[in-house]
Coordinates of C-alpha atoms and ligand atoms in Angstrom, one line a residue:
M55 CA -16.8 -20.2 -8.5
K56 CA -13.2 -21.5 -6.0
L57 CA -10.9 -18.7 -7.1
S58 CA -10.4 -15.5 -8.0
L59 CA -6.7 -14.0 -8.4
V60 CA -6.8 -10.1 -8.8
V61 CA -3.5 -9.2 -10.6
P62 CA -3.0 -5.7 -11.5
C63 CA -1.0 -5.2 -15.0
Y64 CA 0.3 -1.3 -15.8
N65 CA 2.9 -2.2 -18.5
E66 CA 2.7 -5.3 -18.3
A67 CA 2.3 -6.6 -22.2
E68 CA 5.3 -9.0 -22.4
N69 CA 3.9 -10.5 -19.1
V70 CA 0.6 -11.1 -19.3
A71 CA 0.4 -15.0 -21.6
A72 CA 3.2 -16.2 -19.7
F73 CA 1.5 -15.3 -15.9
Q74 CA -1.9 -16.6 -18.0
N75 CA 0.0 -20.5 -18.8
A76 CA 2.1 -20.7 -14.8
V77 CA -1.7 -19.8 -13.5
I78 CA -3.0 -22.9 -15.4
E79 CA -0.3 -24.9 -15.3
A80 CA -0.1 -24.3 -11.4
F81 CA -3.8 -25.7 -10.7
T82 CA -4.2 -28.8 -13.4
G83 CA -5.1 -30.9 -11.9
C84 CA -6.4 -29.5 -8.8
G85 CA -10.1 -30.6 -9.2
Y86 CA -12.0 -26.8 -8.4
D87 CA -12.3 -23.3 -10.4
Y88 CA -11.1 -20.6 -11.0
E89 CA -10.7 -17.5 -12.8
I90 CA -8.3 -14.6 -13.5
I91 CA -9.2 -11.4 -13.1
F92 CA -6.7 -9.1 -14.7
I93 CA -7.3 -4.7 -14.4
N94 CA -5.4 -2.9 -17.3
D95 CA -4.4 0.2 -15.5
G96 CA -4.1 2.5 -18.1
S97 CA -1.1 0.6 -19.5
K98 CA 0.5 2.5 -22.5
D99 CA 2.0 -0.4 -24.8
A100 CA -0.2 -3.5 -25.9
T101 CA -1.1 -4.6 -21.9
L102 CA -5.0 -4.0 -23.0
H103 CA -4.6 -5.5 -26.8
N104 CA -2.8 -9.2 -24.7
L105 CA -5.1 -9.2 -22.5
K106 CA -7.8 -9.4 -25.4
K107 CA -6.3 -11.4 -26.5
L108 CA -6.2 -14.2 -23.7
H109 CA -10.1 -13.4 -22.9
D110 CA -11.1 -14.3 -26.6
A111 CA -8.7 -17.5 -25.9
Q112 CA -10.8 -18.7 -23.1
A113 CA -7.9 -21.3 -22.2
C114 CA -9.4 -20.4 -18.6
P115 CA -11.8 -18.1 -17.2
V116 CA -10.5 -14.5 -18.0
K117 CA -12.4 -11.2 -16.5
V118 CA -10.6 -7.9 -17.6
I119 CA -11.0 -4.9 -16.8
S120 CA -9.5 -1.7 -18.2
F121 CA -9.9 1.9 -16.4
S122 CA -9.5 4.8 -18.7
R123 CA -6.3 5.6 -16.8
N124 CA -3.7 4.9 -14.4
F125 CA -5.5 5.2 -11.3
G126 CA -1.8 2.7 -9.3
K127 CA -2.0 -0.8 -7.9
E128 CA -4.2 -0.3 -5.1
A129 CA -6.7 0.9 -7.4
A130 CA -7.0 -1.4 -9.3
I131 CA -6.9 -4.5 -6.3
F132 CA -10.5 -2.8 -5.1
A133 CA -11.0 -3.0 -8.9
G134 CA -10.4 -6.7 -8.7
L135 CA -12.1 -7.5 -6.0
N136 CA -15.5 -6.4 -6.7
R137 CA -15.7 -7.8 -10.1
A138 CA -14.0 -11.0 -8.0
C139 CA -17.3 -14.3 -7.1
G140 CA -14.7 -16.5 -6.1
E141 CA -15.4 -18.0 -2.2
Y142 CA -11.4 -16.8 -2.3
T143 CA -9.7 -14.6 -3.7
A144 CA -6.3 -13.9 -4.2
L145 CA -3.9 -11.2 -4.6
I146 CA -1.1 -11.7 -6.9
D147 CA 1.6 -8.9 -9.6
A148 CA 1.2 -9.7 -13.5
D149 CA 5.1 -10.2 -13.1
L150 CA 6.1 -13.6 -11.6
Q151 CA 7.8 -12.2 -9.0
Q152 CA 5.0 -14.0 -6.9
R153 CA 4.4 -17.7 -8.1
P154 CA 0.8 -19.2 -8.5
E155 CA 2.3 -21.9 -7.1
I156 CA 1.8 -20.3 -4.2
V157 CA -1.9 -19.4 -4.4
R158 CA -1.8 -22.9 -4.8
E159 CA -1.1 -23.6 -1.7
M160 CA -2.5 -20.9 0.1
V161 CA -5.6 -22.7 -0.5
Q162 CA -5.2 -25.7 0.7
I163 CA -4.4 -23.9 3.9
L164 CA -7.8 -22.0 4.0
D165 CA -9.4 -25.6 2.8
E166 CA -7.2 -27.4 5.7
K167 CA -7.3 -24.4 7.8
P168 CA -11.2 -22.8 8.9
E169 CA -9.4 -21.0 12.0
Y170 CA -7.9 -18.6 9.1
D171 CA -9.9 -16.8 7.6
V172 CA -6.1 -14.8 5.7
V173 CA -3.3 -16.7 3.8
A174 CA -0.3 -13.6 3.3
A175 CA 3.2 -14.0 2.2
Y176 CA 5.8 -12.4 3.7
Q177 CA 9.4 -12.4 1.8
D178 CA 12.4 -14.2 3.9
R179 CA 15.1 -13.2 1.8
R180 CA 15.1 -10.5 0.1
G181 CA 17.3 -8.6 -2.7
E182 CA 17.4 -5.4 -1.5
G183 CA 20.3 -2.9 -0.6
K184 CA 21.1 -2.6 2.9
V185 CA 19.7 1.8 2.9
L186 CA 16.7 0.3 1.5
S187 CA 15.5 -2.0 3.7
F188 CA 16.9 0.9 6.4
F189 CA 14.2 2.3 5.6
K190 CA 11.9 0.0 5.3
K191 CA 12.8 -1.7 8.7
S192 CA 12.7 2.3 10.4
F193 CA 9.1 2.8 8.9
Y194 CA 7.1 -0.3 9.9
S195 CA 8.9 0.8 13.5
I196 CA 7.0 4.9 13.5
I197 CA 4.4 3.1 11.9
N198 CA 3.8 0.7 14.6
M199 CA 4.7 3.0 16.8
L200 CA 2.0 6.1 16.2
S201 CA -0.9 4.3 14.8
K202 CA -3.7 2.1 17.0
V203 CA -3.8 -1.4 14.0
T204 CA 0.0 -3.3 13.9
L205 CA 1.6 -3.2 10.5
Q206 CA 3.7 -7.1 9.8
P207 CA 7.0 -5.9 8.4
D208 CA 8.1 -8.3 5.0
A209 CA 4.1 -8.7 4.5
S210 CA 2.9 -7.7 0.8
D211 CA 0.4 -7.7 -0.3
F212 CA 0.7 -11.4 -2.3
R213 CA -2.5 -12.5 -0.4
T214 CA -5.9 -14.9 -0.3
F215 CA -8.9 -15.0 1.9
R216 CA -12.1 -15.4 2.1
S217 CA -14.7 -13.9 0.5
S218 CA -16.5 -12.6 4.1
V219 CA -12.7 -10.9 4.1
R220 CA -13.1 -9.4 0.9
D221 CA -16.3 -7.3 1.4
S222 CA -15.1 -5.8 4.8
I223 CA -11.9 -4.1 2.6
L224 CA -14.8 -2.9 -0.4
E225 CA -16.1 -1.3 3.1
L226 CA -13.5 0.8 3.6
K227 CA -14.0 2.9 0.0
E228 CA -11.1 5.9 1.2
Y229 CA -9.5 7.3 -1.2
H230 CA -5.6 7.8 -0.9
R231 CA -5.5 3.4 -0.2
F232 CA -2.5 1.7 1.4
S233 CA -3.8 -1.9 1.4
K234 CA -1.3 -2.9 4.5
G235 CA -2.9 -1.0 7.1
I236 CA -6.3 -1.7 5.4
F237 CA -5.2 -5.6 5.2
A238 CA -3.9 -4.4 9.2
W239 CA -7.3 -2.7 10.1
V240 CA -9.7 -5.2 8.5
G241 CA -8.4 -7.3 11.8
Y242 CA -9.6 -11.5 10.7
D243 CA -7.3 -14.7 11.0
T244 CA -4.1 -15.1 9.0
F245 CA -1.3 -17.3 8.7
F246 CA 2.0 -16.0 7.7
I247 CA 4.5 -18.4 4.7
P248 CA 7.1 -17.4 4.0
Y249 CA 7.9 -17.0 0.2
T250 CA 10.9 -15.8 -2.5
A251 CA 10.1 -13.2 -5.2
C252 CA 11.7 -14.2 -7.8
E253 CA 13.4 -12.1 -10.5
R254 CA 10.7 -10.0 -12.6
A255 CA 10.3 -12.2 -15.6
A256 CA 10.6 -8.4 -17.9
G257 CA 9.8 -5.0 -18.1
T258 CA 11.0 -2.4 -15.7
T259 CA 9.8 -1.9 -11.7
K260 CA 7.4 0.9 -10.7
W261 CA 8.9 2.0 -7.8
S262 CA 11.2 5.0 -7.8
F263 CA 13.2 5.7 -4.1
W264 CA 10.6 8.0 -4.0
K265 CA 8.3 6.6 -5.2
L266 CA 8.5 5.0 -2.0
V267 CA 8.9 7.4 0.5
N268 CA 5.5 9.2 -0.2
Y269 CA 4.2 5.8 -0.2
A270 CA 5.0 6.0 3.6
I271 CA 4.4 9.1 3.8
E272 CA 0.7 8.2 3.3
G273 CA 0.6 4.8 4.8
I274 CA 1.5 6.8 8.8
I275 CA -0.7 10.1 7.9
G276 CA -4.0 7.7 6.8
Y277 CA -3.1 5.2 10.1
S278 CA -2.4 7.4 12.2
T279 CA -2.7 10.8 14.1
A280 CA -0.1 11.3 15.3
P281 CA 1.9 13.9 13.6
L282 CA -1.1 16.3 14.6
R283 CA -0.4 16.0 17.7
L284 CA 3.9 17.1 17.4
A285 CA 2.0 20.9 16.8
T286 CA 0.9 21.0 20.1
V287 CA 3.6 19.0 21.2
L288 CA 6.6 21.0 20.1
G289 CA 4.6 24.3 20.7
T290 CA 4.4 23.4 24.6
M291 CA 8.6 22.8 24.4
T292 CA 9.6 25.9 22.3
G293 CA 6.8 27.8 25.3
I294 CA 8.1 26.5 28.3
S295 CA 12.0 26.9 27.2
A296 CA 10.9 30.1 25.6
V297 CA 10.0 30.8 29.9
L298 CA 13.0 30.0 30.9
Y299 CA 15.1 32.6 28.2
L300 CA 13.3 35.0 29.8
I301 CA 13.8 34.4 33.8
W302 CA 17.8 33.6 32.4
V303 CA 17.7 37.0 30.4
I304 CA 15.8 39.1 33.6
I305 CA 18.7 37.6 35.6
E306 CA 21.7 38.1 33.8
K307 CA 20.3 41.8 33.4
L308 CA 20.0 42.1 37.0
V309 CA 22.9 40.3 38.5
F310 CA 25.1 41.1 35.9
G311 CA 23.8 43.9 35.0
I312 CA 24.9 43.2 30.6
S313 CA 22.4 43.8 28.2
V314 CA 23.9 42.3 25.5
P315 CA 22.9 43.3 21.7
G316 CA 21.1 39.8 20.9
Y317 CA 21.3 40.6 17.1
A318 CA 22.4 36.9 16.2
T319 CA 20.1 35.6 18.6
I320 CA 17.2 37.4 17.5
I321 CA 17.8 36.4 14.4
V322 CA 18.3 32.9 14.3
L323 CA 15.1 32.3 16.5
I324 CA 13.3 33.8 14.0
L325 CA 14.2 31.4 11.3
F326 CA 14.0 28.8 13.4
F327 CA 9.9 29.2 15.0
S328 CA 9.3 30.3 10.7
C329 CA 10.5 27.1 10.2
V330 CA 8.3 25.1 13.1
Q331 CA 5.2 27.0 12.4
L332 CA 5.6 25.9 8.6
F333 CA 6.2 22.2 8.9
C334 CA 3.3 21.9 11.4
I335 CA 0.9 23.5 9.2
G336 CA 2.8 21.5 6.6
I337 CA 1.4 18.5 8.2
I338 CA -2.4 19.9 9.2
G339 CA -2.5 20.8 5.4
E340 CA -1.2 17.0 4.9
Y341 CA -4.9 16.1 6.2
V342 CA -6.8 18.7 5.2
G343 CA -5.8 17.8 1.8
R344 CA -6.8 13.6 2.8
T345 CA -10.3 15.3 3.9
F346 CA -11.1 17.3 0.9
E347 CA -9.9 13.8 -1.7
Q348 CA -12.1 12.4 0.6
T349 CA -15.3 14.8 0.2
K350 CA -15.5 15.8 -3.0
D351 CA -16.6 11.7 -3.2
R352 CA -15.2 10.2 -6.3
P353 CA -14.7 7.5 -7.8
I354 CA -11.9 5.1 -6.2
Y355 CA -11.1 4.4 -10.3
I356 CA -13.3 4.0 -13.8
E357 CA -13.1 1.6 -15.4
K358 CA -13.7 2.1 -19.4
E359 CA -14.0 -1.3 -20.8
F360 CA -15.2 -4.1 -18.8
L361 CA -15.2 -8.1 -20.5
D362 CA -17.2 -10.9 -18.3
S363 CA -15.4 -14.5 -18.9
V364 CA -17.5 -17.1 -20.3
Q365 CA -18.8 -19.9 -19.6
Ligands
UDP562 N1 0.9 -2.2 -11.2 C1 -0.2 -1.5 -11.2 N2 -0.5 -0.2 -11.3 C2 0.8 0.8 -11.1 C3 1.8 0.4 -10.8 C4 1.8 -0.7 -11.2 O1 -1.5 -1.9 -11.7 O2 1.1 2.2 -11.2 C5 1.4 -3.2 -10.7 C6 2.1 -4.6 -11.8 O3 1.8 -4.4 -13.8 C7 2.5 -5.0 -10.8 C8 2.5 -5.0 -9.8 O4 1.6 -3.6 -9.6 O5 1.3 -6.3 -11.5 C9 3.5 -4.7 -8.6 O6 4.4 -4.2 -9.6 P1 5.6 -3.8 -9.8 O7 6.5 -5.5 -10.0 O8 6.0 -3.0 -10.1 O9 6.4 -3.8 -8.5 P2 7.0 -4.8 -7.1 O10 7.2 -5.7 -7.0 O11 9.0 -4.1 -7.9 O12 7.3 -3.9 -5.9
MG563 MG1 6.6 -7.0 -8.9

């Protein structure tokens, strides 16, 4: 098997057949074997039903993994990689925003350039609003400042890689998965190609603004311990300010002899430092929570059903 296409699907009933057709069209005459691995990530519509139809029809080799509930795209990718047996593995969405023709190009590049292990696509023209793109830019500058690995802005998880890269990714068994960080962490030589994301063929995106914010927090907490140091920095800074203020109060008392009632000051200071303390406890809590989740050592996903491709 030359190529495994890993396709996470959550409520993509209207897209999966069109997606398979697009793949078949793109790979006709390519001269190598490929398989599509669909992961039904606990869809609530007819996605599984339609995937089973595709599997039974066998227009091309199709594997279907069906989860017991929605575990998220990252878990779906992990499950797909586990079942992939191609020399190359491609990650691609089911909604046809990422065209299968580009995967064919990626395969060609990997064939022609043995020095590269990964071909990743980045969006050259984004159709999103200014506010969102500002937040995304800020996120990348913050995370690249804090973390030891460098994330490529705009690089999506639309990529094709060799089996060695797949094996390395599978070795990272963390429960909170953040694929951009995982790709950066495993390293390997990556060749970037631009692509323009098409409109979604059908259905709606599963990303809301808050989901993106959560995803960003996931990335920062998962790839850096710098926020933990914030408590130390804030503690030191406020300690120094407190000593300076104390000196000022003593001088004021001795030189000018004023005794200030200071009611408002006390209230403000109490509120301010309670706030700082709660904030720092919150940050520590984020890490403790993740440690807790990881030590439970639960599986990243549960496979309820698996349909293998009939050769
Ligand atoms: N997806 C998934 N599980 C989820 C959410 C999304 O498997 O919980 C899949 C979805 O079916 C699609 C891909 O991940 O194939 C990308 O999702 P979407 O199109 O909503 O994201 P966008 O393209 O808007 O970033
Ligand atoms: Mg999409």
